[in-house]
CSV table of C-alpha atoms in Angstrom, one decimal:
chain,number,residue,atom,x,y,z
A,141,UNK,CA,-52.5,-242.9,51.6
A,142,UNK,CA,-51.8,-240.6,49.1
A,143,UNK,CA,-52.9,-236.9,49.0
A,144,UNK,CA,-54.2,-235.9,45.9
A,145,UNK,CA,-55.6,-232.4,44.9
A,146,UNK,CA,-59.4,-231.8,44.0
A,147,UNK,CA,-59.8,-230.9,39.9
A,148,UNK,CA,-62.0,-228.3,39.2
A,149,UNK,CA,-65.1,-230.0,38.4
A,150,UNK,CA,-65.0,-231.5,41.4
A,151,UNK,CA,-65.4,-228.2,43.1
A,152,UNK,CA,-68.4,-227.4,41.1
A,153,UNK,CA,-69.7,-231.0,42.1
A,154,UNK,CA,-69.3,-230.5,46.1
A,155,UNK,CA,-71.3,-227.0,45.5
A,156,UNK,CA,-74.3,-229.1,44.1
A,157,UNK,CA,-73.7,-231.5,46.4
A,158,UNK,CA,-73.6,-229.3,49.0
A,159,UNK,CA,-77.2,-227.7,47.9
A,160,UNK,CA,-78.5,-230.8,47.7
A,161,UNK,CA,-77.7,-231.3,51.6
A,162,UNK,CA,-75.2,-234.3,50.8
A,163,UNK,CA,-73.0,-235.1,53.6
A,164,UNK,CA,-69.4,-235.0,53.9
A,165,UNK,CA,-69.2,-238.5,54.1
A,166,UNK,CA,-71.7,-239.1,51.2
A,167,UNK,CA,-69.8,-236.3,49.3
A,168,UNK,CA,-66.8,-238.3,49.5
A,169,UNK,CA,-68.3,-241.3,48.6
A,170,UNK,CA,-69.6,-239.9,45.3
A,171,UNK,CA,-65.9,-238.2,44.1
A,172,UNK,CA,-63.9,-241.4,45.3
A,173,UNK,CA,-61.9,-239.6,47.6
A,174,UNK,CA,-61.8,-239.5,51.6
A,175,UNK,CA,-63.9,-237.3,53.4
A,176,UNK,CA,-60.7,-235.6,55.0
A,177,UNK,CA,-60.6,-234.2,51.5
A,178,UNK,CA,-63.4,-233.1,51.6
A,179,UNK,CA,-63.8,-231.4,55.4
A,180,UNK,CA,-60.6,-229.2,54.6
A,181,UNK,CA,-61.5,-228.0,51.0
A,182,UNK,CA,-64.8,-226.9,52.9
A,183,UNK,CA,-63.0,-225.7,56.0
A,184,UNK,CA,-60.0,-223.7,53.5
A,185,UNK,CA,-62.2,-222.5,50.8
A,186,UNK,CA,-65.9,-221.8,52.5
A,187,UNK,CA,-66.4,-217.9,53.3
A,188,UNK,CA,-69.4,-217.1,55.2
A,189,UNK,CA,-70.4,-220.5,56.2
A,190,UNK,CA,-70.5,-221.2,52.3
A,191,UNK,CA,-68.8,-223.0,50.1
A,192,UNK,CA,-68.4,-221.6,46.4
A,193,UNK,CA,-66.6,-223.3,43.6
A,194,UNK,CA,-65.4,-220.3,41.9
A,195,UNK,CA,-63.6,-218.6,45.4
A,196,UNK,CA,-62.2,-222.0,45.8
A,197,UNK,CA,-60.8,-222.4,42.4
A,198,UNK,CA,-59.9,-218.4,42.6
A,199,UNK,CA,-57.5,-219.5,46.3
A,200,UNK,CA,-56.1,-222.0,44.6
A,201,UNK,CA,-54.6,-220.1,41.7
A,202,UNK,CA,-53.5,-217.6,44.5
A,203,UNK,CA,-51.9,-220.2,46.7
A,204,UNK,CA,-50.0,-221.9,43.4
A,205,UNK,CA,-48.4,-218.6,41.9
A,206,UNK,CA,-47.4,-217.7,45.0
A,207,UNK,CA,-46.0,-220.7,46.0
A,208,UNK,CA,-44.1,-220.6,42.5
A,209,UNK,CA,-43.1,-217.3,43.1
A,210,UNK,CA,-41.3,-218.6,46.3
A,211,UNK,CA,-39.6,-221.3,45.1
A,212,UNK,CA,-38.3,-219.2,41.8
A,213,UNK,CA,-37.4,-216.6,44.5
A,214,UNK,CA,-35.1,-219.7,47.0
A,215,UNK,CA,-33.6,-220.5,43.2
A,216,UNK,CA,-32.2,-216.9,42.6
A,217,UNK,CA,-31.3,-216.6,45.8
A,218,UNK,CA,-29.4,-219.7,45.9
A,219,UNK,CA,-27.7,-218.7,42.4
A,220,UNK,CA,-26.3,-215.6,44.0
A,221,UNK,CA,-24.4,-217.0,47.0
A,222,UNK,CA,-20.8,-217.2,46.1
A,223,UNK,CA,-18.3,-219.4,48.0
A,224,UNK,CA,-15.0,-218.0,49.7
């Protein structure tokens, strides 16, 4: 099975959802994805015992510019080794 990252409306749908006192399983169902995907969105993104779209979408951005920045940073790095 293939991962495949949440979009951002599908954040703002598992909020609602959530309100709405859907279950994982039944969140799942309603996105078409597996309700792994679902547990570790909640369980990486939920503050406080609650999950909100906006800090989730807010981590992401974090977690992909600074992932960017590391790999740009392994390329200079790798530009400036010389070979005797």
């Amino acid at each position: 099975m293939n991962y495949q990252q949440l979009i951002d409306s599908q954040r703002y749908q598992i909020e609602a959802y959530l309100k709405a006192e859907y279950t994982i399983t039944q969140i799942a169902n309603e996105l078409g994805v597996h309700k792994s995907t679902i547990s570790r969105e909640l369980r990486r993104n939920s503050k406080k015992r609650s999950y909100n779209a906006s800090y989730a979408l807010q981590q992401n951005l974090k977690q992909t510019f600074t992932l960017q920045n590391l790999i740009l940073r392994g390329k200079e790095d790798l530009m400036n080794i010389t070979i005797n």
